Amino acid sequence: MIPNQWYAILRSEDVKKKKPVGIRRFNKNLVVYRDTAGQVVCLADRCAHKGVPLSHGQQHGDYIACPYHGFQYDANGRCVHMPVLGKNGVVPKHMQVPSFTVREQHGLIWCWTGEQVPEQLPEVPMFKEFAEYTGFTSRYAWHAPTHYTRYVESVCEVYHVPFVHKGSALNIWDPKGGRVDDFSCHLEGHLIRSDFILRPDDDRTAEETLRARLPWTRGWRIGVDVQMPNMVQIRNDVFDVYLIATPIDDENCWLCICYKEPKRDLLFPMVKPLPIPGWRRVRPWLMCRMERFIQQSKDMAALRGQTPKISSLEANRLISVDKVNAYYLRLRDQLIQEAQAQAQSQVSAASAQRAANEQEAPPCEIKPIHILPHKPQAA
Ligand code: FES
Ligand SMILES: [Fe+2]
């Protein structure tokens, strides 16, 4: 995972009111819920008292209560009520769980992954083709047993489609040729943009294949973009889609795809969408399910067994049309190094501060233990 980034962790519709959700992301167990105002809250899913998952508990207004002894936590992870101490009992400061900064935008819930939360947080990343889109979209999410870097890089290039997606009835309109022409790629900050033609390798020119009308003979003009840390967008004359791969742990990732309404009809891509009422809303929904089916049945079969599990520049022998992959892996290394340097400088500043404090105060000889005094309330 790249620290100090926004990562989508759930779709908005995955978190309903009064229904805390337990998830695993970034090798951590998290509980996500909505407060009474509908704002999303994200805490470590482990009660500070004896480690029971808070996601197994219930909400009491804006607080979430542990199912074991009923300790209640607020949105900052502070325990605000311990029934065993009575309603006027004083909750000790250390009864606290880590809380995470979250935002809800573009139909997704985003989590900031930095140890420190800067006063001025960057904007949540989103492709402008989707951020500015006003039509219908649909999102579909699932888990995949692969490291997120491997998933991102598999979506970064589509010249695997004629091989990997082959044999799926649902890829009837997918590109059939695996030759890439007119490839170009450039960086816009943390956004990588590429354009190329994917076409059958025959005697026609690339332009001639683009003009062909039959799906199995035509070439495709395709754009593939990567937005750091983990989003890939595919653009062409039939559809726009993006995919997010968020780390669950070193062997699994959470995937979310989002389709706009396709620009042409699914069954007859050569014509404009059919004017059937409700069809506009159904088409991106259908595209998501078709895509998920192909990804799970075809792409996952190809990725299974890939080594090493985590991708890197050293792990691959990339070729010229893998430039998007190369930029992605290079930017990933760079952002990780920047985050490590920042963390190191914070540690140095903190230890300098600690040393200064120790000079002023004598060291504490007895290590404090946190056992709560039991003071029953007077009747
Ligand atoms: S374990 Fe959560 S209140 Fe005791
Ligand atoms: Fe694929």
CSV table of N, CA and C and ligand atoms in Angstrom, one decimal, residues 47-52 54 66-71 73, ligand 1:
chain,number,residue,atom,x,y,z
A,47,CYS,N,-12.5,-3.8,19.9
A,47,CYS,CA,-12.7,-3.1,21.1
A,47,CYS,C,-11.4,-3.0,21.9
A,48,ALA,N,-11.2,-1.8,22.5
A,48,ALA,CA,-10.0,-1.6,23.2
A,48,ALA,C,-10.0,-2.4,24.5
A,49,HIS,N,-11.1,-2.8,25.0
A,49,HIS,CA,-11.2,-3.5,26.3
A,49,HIS,C,-10.7,-4.9,26.1
A,50,LYS,N,-11.3,-5.8,25.3
A,50,LYS,CA,-10.8,-7.2,25.2
A,50,LYS,C,-10.9,-7.7,23.8
A,51,GLY,N,-10.8,-6.7,22.8
A,51,GLY,CA,-10.6,-7.1,21.5
A,51,GLY,C,-11.7,-7.7,20.6
A,52,VAL,N,-12.9,-7.5,21.1
A,52,VAL,CA,-14.1,-8.1,20.3
A,52,VAL,C,-14.4,-7.1,19.2
A,54,LEU,N,-16.0,-4.6,17.0
A,54,LEU,CA,-17.1,-3.6,17.2
A,54,LEU,C,-18.2,-3.8,16.1
A,66,CYS,N,-19.9,-2.1,21.8
A,66,CYS,CA,-19.3,-3.4,21.8
A,66,CYS,C,-20.3,-4.4,22.3
A,67,PRO,N,-20.4,-5.6,21.6
A,67,PRO,CA,-21.4,-6.5,22.0
A,67,PRO,C,-21.0,-7.3,23.3
A,68,TYR,N,-19.7,-7.2,23.8
A,68,TYR,CA,-19.3,-8.0,24.9
A,68,TYR,C,-19.7,-7.3,26.2
A,69,HIS,N,-19.2,-6.1,26.5
A,69,HIS,CA,-19.6,-5.4,27.8
A,69,HIS,C,-20.2,-4.1,27.6
A,70,GLY,N,-20.6,-3.8,26.3
A,70,GLY,CA,-21.4,-2.6,26.0
A,70,GLY,C,-20.6,-1.3,26.0
A,71,PHE,N,-19.3,-1.3,26.0
A,71,PHE,CA,-18.6,0.0,26.0
A,71,PHE,C,-19.0,0.7,24.7
A,73,TYR,N,-18.3,3.8,21.8
A,73,TYR,CA,-17.3,4.6,21.2
A,73,TYR,C,-17.9,5.7,20.3
B,1,FES,S1,-14.6,-6.4,25.0
B,1,FES,FE1,-15.7,-4.7,24.3
B,1,FES,S2,-16.6,-4.0,26.0
B,1,FES,FE2,-15.5,-5.6,26.7
